[in-house]
Short mmCIF file of C-alpha atoms in Angstrom, two decimals:
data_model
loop_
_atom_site.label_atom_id
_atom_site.label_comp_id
_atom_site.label_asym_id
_atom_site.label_seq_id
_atom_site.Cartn_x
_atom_site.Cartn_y
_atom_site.Cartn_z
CA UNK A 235 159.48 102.59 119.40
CA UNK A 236 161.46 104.83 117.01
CA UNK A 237 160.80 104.29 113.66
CA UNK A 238 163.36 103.06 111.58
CA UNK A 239 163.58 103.78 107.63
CA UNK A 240 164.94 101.56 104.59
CA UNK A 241 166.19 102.69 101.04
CA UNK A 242 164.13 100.69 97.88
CA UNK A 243 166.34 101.84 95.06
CA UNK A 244 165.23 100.84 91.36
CA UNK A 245 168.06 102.85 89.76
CA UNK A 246 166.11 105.40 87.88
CA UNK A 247 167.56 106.78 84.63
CA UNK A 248 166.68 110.36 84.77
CA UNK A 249 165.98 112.43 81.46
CA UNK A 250 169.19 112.45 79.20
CA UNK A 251 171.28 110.15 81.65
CA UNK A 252 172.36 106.98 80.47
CA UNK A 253 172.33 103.71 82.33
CA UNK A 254 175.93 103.71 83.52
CA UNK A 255 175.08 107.13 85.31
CA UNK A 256 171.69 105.75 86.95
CA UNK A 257 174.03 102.70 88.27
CA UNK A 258 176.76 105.08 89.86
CA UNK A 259 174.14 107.05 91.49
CA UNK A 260 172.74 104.05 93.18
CA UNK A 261 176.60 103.40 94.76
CA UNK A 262 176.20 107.11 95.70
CA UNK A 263 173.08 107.23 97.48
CA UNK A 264 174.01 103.93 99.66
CA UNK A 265 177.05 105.61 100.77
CA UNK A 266 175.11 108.65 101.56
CA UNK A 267 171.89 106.21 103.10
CA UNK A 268 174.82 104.66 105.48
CA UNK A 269 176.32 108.15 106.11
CA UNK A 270 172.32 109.22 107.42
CA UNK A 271 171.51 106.21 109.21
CA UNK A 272 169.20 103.91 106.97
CA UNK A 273 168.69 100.74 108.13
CA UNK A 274 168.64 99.08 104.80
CA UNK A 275 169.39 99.39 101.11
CA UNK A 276 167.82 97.11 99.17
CA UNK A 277 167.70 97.00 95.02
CA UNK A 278 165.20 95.99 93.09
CA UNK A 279 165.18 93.68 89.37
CA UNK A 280 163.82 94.71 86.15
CA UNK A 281 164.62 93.45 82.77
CA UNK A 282 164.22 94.90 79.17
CA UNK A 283 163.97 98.28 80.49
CA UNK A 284 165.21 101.73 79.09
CA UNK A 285 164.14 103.80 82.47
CA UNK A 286 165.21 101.69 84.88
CA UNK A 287 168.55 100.35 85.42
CA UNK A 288 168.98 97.18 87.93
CA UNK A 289 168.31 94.09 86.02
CA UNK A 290 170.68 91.75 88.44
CA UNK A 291 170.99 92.89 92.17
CA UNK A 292 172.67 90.15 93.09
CA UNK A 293 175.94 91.81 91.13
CA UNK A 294 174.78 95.42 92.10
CA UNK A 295 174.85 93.89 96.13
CA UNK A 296 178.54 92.96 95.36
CA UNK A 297 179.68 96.47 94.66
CA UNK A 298 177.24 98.15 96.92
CA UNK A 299 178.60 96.25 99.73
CA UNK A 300 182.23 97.29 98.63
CA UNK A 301 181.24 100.82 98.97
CA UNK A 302 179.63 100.67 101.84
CA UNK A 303 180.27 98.66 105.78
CA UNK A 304 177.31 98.97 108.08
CA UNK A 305 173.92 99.06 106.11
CA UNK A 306 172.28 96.29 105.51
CA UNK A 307 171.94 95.32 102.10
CA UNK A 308 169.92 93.55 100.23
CA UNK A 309 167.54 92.67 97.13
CA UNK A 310 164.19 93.82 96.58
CA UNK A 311 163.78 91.50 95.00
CA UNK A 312 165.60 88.62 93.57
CA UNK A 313 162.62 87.13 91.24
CA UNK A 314 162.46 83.62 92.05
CA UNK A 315 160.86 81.93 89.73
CA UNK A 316 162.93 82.99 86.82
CA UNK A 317 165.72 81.47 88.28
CA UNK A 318 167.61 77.77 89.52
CA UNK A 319 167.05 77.46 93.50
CA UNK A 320 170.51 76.55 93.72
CA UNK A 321 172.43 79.17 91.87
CA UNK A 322 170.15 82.23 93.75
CA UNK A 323 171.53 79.96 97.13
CA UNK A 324 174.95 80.18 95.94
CA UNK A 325 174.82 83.83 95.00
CA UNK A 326 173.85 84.99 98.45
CA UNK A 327 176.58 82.50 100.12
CA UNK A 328 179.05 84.73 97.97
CA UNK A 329 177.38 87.50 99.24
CA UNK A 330 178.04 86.24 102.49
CA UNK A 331 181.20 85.69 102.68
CA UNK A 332 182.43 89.15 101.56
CA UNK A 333 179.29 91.02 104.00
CA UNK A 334 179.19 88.38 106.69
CA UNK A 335 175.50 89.22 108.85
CA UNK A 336 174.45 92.34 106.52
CA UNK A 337 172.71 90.57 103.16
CA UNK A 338 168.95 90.64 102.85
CA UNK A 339 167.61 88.17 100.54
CA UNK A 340 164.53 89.56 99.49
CA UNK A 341 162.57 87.69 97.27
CA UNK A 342 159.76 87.82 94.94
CA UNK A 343 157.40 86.08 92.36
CA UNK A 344 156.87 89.02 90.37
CA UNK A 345 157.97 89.04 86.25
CA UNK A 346 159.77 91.69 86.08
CA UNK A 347 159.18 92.85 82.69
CA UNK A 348 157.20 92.04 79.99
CA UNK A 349 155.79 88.25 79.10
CA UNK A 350 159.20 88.08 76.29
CA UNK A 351 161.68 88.85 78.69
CA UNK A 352 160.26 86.50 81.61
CA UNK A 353 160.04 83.58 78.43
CA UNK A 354 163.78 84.12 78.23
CA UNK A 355 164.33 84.16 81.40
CA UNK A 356 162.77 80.81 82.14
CA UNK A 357 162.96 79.31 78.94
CA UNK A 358 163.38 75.89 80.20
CA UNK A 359 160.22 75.85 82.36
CA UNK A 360 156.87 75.42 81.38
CA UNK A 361 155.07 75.80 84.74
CA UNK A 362 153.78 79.22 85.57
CA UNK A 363 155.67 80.73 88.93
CA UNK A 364 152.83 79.88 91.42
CA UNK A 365 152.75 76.46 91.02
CA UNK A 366 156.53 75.31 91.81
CA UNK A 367 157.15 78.72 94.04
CA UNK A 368 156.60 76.91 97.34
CA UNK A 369 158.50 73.90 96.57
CA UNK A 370 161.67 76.55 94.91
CA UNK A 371 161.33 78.33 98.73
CA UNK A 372 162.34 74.64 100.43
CA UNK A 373 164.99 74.13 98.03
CA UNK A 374 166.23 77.57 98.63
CA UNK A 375 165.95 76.89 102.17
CA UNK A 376 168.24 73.80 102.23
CA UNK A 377 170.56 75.13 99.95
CA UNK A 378 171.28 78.26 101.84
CA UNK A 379 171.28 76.34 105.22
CA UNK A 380 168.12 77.72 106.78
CA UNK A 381 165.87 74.57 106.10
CA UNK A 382 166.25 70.72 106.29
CA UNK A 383 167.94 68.99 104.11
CA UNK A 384 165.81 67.85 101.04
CA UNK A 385 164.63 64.34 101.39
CA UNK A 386 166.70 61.86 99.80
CA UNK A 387 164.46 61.03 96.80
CA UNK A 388 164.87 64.49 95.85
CA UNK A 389 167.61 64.39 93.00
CA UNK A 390 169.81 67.19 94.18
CA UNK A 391 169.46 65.79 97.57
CA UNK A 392 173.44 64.90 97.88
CA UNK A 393 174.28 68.76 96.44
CA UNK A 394 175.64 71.49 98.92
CA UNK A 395 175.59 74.93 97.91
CA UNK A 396 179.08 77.00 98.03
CA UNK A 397 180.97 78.85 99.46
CA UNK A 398 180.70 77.58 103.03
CA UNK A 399 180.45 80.13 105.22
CA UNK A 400 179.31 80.09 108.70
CA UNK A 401 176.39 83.07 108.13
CA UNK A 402 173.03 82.85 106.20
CA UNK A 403 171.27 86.11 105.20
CA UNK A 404 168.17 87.43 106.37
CA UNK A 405 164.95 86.31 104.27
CA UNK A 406 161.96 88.30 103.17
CA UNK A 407 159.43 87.42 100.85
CA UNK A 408 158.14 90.36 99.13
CA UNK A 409 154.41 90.97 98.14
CA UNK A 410 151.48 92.85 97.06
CA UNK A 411 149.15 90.24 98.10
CA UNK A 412 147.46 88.38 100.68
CA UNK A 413 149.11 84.98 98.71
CA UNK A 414 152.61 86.18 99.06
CA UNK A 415 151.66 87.37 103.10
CA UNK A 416 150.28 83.55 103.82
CA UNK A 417 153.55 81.62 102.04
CA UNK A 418 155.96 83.64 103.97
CA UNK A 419 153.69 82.88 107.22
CA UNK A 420 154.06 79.46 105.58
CA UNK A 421 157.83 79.11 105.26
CA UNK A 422 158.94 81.44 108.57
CA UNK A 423 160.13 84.31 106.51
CA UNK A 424 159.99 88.09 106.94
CA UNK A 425 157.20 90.05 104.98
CA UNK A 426 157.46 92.91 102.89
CA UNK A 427 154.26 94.61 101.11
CA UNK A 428 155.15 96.78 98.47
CA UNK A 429 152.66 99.49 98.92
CA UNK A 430 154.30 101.29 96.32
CA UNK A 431 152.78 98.52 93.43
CA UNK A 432 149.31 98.23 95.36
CA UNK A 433 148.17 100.91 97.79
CA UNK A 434 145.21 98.43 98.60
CA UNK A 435 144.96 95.80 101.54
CA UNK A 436 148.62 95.62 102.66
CA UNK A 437 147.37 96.17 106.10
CA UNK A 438 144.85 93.05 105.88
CA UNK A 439 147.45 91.13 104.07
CA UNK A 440 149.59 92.14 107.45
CA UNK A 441 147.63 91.31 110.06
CA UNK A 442 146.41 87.73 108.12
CA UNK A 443 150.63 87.23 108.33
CA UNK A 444 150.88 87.92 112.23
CA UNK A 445 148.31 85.43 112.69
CA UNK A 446 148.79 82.80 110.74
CA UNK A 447 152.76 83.02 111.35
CA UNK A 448 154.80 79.89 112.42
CA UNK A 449 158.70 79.16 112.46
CA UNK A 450 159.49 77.44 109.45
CA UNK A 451 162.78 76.54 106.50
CA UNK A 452 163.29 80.65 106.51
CA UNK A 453 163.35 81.62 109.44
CA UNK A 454 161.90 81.51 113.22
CA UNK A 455 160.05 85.11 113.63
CA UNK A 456 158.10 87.55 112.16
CA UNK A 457 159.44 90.68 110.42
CA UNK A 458 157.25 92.51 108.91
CA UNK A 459 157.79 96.04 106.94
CA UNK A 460 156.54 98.12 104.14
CA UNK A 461 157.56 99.95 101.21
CA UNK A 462 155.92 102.93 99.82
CA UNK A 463 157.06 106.29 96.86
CA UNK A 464 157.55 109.34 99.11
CA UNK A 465 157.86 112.38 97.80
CA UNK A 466 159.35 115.22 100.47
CA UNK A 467 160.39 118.47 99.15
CA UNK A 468 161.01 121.71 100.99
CA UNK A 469 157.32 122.59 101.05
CA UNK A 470 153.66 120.82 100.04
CA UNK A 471 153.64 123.19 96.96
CA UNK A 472 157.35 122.11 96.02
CA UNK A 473 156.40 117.92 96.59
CA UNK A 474 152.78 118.33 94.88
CA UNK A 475 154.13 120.05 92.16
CA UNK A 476 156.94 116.80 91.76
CA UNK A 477 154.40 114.21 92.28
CA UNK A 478 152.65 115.73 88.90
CA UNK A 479 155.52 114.24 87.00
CA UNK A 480 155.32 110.44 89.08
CA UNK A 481 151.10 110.88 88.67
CA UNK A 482 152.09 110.99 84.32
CA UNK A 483 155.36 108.63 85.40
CA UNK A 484 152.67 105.97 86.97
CA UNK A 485 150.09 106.69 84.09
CA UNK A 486 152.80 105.42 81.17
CA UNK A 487 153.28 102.56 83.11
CA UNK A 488 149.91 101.82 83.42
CA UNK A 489 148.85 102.08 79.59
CA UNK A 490 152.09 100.02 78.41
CA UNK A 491 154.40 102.96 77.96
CA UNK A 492 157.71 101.35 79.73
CA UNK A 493 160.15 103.04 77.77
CA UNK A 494 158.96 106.65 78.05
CA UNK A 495 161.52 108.86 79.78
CA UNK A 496 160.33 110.88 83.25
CA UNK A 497 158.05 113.46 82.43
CA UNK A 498 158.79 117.27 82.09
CA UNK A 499 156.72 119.72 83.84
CA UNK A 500 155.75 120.66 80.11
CA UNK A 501 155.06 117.16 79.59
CA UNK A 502 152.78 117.15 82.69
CA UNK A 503 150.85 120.67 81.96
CA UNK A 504 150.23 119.80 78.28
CA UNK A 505 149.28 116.04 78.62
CA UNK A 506 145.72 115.51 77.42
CA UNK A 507 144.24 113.61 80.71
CA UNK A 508 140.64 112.31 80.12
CA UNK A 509 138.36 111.01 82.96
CA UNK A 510 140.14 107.40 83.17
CA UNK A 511 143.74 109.04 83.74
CA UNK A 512 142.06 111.35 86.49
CA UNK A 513 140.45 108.42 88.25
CA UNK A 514 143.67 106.63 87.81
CA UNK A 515 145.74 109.33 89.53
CA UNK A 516 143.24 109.71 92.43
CA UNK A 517 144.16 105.87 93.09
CA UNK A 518 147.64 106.08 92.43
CA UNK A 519 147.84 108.61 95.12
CA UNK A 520 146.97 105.81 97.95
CA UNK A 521 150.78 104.71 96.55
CA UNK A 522 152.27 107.99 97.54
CA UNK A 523 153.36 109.51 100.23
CA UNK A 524 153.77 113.65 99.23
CA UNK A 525 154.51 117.00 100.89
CA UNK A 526 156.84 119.15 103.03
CA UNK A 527 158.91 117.66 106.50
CA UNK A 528 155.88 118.00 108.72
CA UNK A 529 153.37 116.40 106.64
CA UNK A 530 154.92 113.56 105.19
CA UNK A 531 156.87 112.96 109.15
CA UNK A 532 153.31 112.67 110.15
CA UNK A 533 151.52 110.44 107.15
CA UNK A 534 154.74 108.27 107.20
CA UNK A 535 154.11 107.57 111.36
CA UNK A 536 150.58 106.73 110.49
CA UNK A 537 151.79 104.59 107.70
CA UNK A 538 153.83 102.63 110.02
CA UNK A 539 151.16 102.14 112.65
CA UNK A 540 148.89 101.18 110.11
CA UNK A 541 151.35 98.37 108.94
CA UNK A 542 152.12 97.84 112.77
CA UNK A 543 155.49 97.80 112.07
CA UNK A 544 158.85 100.05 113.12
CA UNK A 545 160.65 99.97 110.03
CA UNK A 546 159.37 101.12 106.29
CA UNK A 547 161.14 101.18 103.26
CA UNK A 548 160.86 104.44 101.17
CA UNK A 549 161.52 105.38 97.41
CA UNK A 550 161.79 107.98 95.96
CA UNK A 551 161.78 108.42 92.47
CA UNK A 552 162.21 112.18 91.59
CA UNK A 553 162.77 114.27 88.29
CA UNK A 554 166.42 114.73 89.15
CA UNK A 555 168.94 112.81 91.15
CA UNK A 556 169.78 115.66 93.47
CA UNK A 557 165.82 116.42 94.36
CA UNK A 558 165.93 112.66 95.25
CA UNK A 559 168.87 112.71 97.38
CA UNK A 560 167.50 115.54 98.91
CA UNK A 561 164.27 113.62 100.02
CA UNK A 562 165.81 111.07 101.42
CA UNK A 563 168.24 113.24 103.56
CA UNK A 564 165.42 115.23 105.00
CA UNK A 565 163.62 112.05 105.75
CA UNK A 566 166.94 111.20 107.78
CA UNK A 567 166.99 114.74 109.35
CA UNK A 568 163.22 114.05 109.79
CA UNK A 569 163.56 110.68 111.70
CA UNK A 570 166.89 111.46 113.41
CA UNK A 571 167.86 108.16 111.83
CA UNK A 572 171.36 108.79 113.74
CA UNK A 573 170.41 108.99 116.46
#
């Protein structure tokens, strides 16, 4: 079966750009990802961030489906437990209505940010996301007119969520872990493992999900894909020496750094790695896919078989907006995504 590719964008601000820029090149690539035959453009939500620039996809959605008419859209995710049930239910009936049978409500469990901006965020609840995150799914569920009505104790039993609309978007829960794979086996919903957070048992987490699946408030059968950073430049010398930058990129993250800009090549040759950063990189790796067309067409088949699924989602998060447009179109040329 031909495999089918997916845009995760995060709306990178690039070196000396500014956040209005990084926004307008998202708009830009999911015209160009409709123009080259991606099945999907999802965005992702991050708060108190100076690098990244989509802290509400539910507004980017609206304007990305303005630009755009075929691609599915979607959000990658919508964070779930920061948030009322019933307002996330009537945001995607909005989307809806203007996108009828093209909105992807992807959804995850993940903060976001840091521990201040998620206590803002959910400043009203106490509980930690885990222990109401099941019960928020049914109420989603009902609300958005995939599940059962709640039962009539419940105290928003009597509430319908607007606009009516005769369509209900797709629903994926998004993971990195073998919890998030068995509650979307749980509540009938699609499955997405973001390789790109944890290059480690996505495939077991997979599989446990295929098994265990049964129809349920979000949905009736499996769906099941992948996202992972790909780097594909002209040659294996070109992508290596990019992925340098997102091996320092991934190293910031990892030691707190959130507000460093994307590294320079200067930044990258002068850094002082010690033993820990080298071990880190080596693991960070199993994150990335990186080279030329014909290696990364290859990793990226074996990827998919791996995740025994058809469809991945890529991203790819580049020193410059042009080298990642460039990646993804030669993925497209790669895949023949029109054909």
């Amino acid at each position: 079966m031909k495999l089918k590719l997916g845009v995760l964008d995060q709306s990178p601000i690039g070196r000396g750009e500014t956040a209005a820029t990084a926004l307008q090149h998202t708009l830009a690539l999911a015209r160009a990802a409709e123009r080259w035959g991606y099945s999907r453009f999802w965005v992702s939500e991050h708060h108190d961030s100076k690098s990244l620039a989509g802290s509400s996809p539910e507004v980017l959605l609206a304007a990305i489906g303005a630009h755009t008419s075929r691609i599915r859209i979607g959000s990658g995710g919508v964070l779930l437990p920061h948030y009322s049930p019933y307002k996330v239910a009537e945001n995607f009936r909005v989307l809806e209505g203007l996108y009828a049978g093209r909105v992807d409500l992807g959804i995850g469990r993940a903060p976001g940010g840091m521990p201040l901006s998620s206590r803002a965020l959910r400043k009203d609840s106490p509980k930690e996301p885990d222990e109401h995150f099941p019960q928020s799914l049914r109420e989603l569920a009902a609300y958005i007119g995939k599940g059962e009505r709640l039962e009539p104790t419940h105290p928003f039993a009597e509430l319908n969520a607007s606009p009516h609309v005769d369509t209900t978007p797709e629903v994926w829960l998004l993971g990195s872990s073998i919890y998030s794979a068995a509650v979307a086996a749980q509540m009938g919903a699609g499955f997405s493992f973001a390789h790109f957070i944890n290059g480690e048992g996505g495939q077991g987490a997979v599989r446990d999900y295929l098994k265990h699946f049964r129809p349920g408030p979000l949905g009736d059968r499996p769906n099941v894909s992948a996202c992972v950073f790909v780097i594909c430049a002209e040659t294996d010398e070109a992508a290596e020496g990019e992925a340098r930058l997102t091996d320092l990129r991934l190293l910031y993250l990892e030691k707190g750094q959130f507000q460093q800009p994307f590294p320079t090549m200067e930044e990258a040759n002068a850094y002082p790695y010690c033993d820990w950063d080298r071990l880190r990189i080596t693991e960070n790796r199993k994150r990335i896919i990186v080279g030329g067309p014909s290696k990364v067409k290859k990793e990226l088949e074996s990827f998919a078989d791996s995740y025994r699924t058809n469809e991945i989602l890529v991203t790819c998060i580049m020193s410059d907006f042009n080298k990642r447009v460039r990646s993804y179109e030669r993925l497209a040329d790669l895949f023949e995504l029109l054909d």
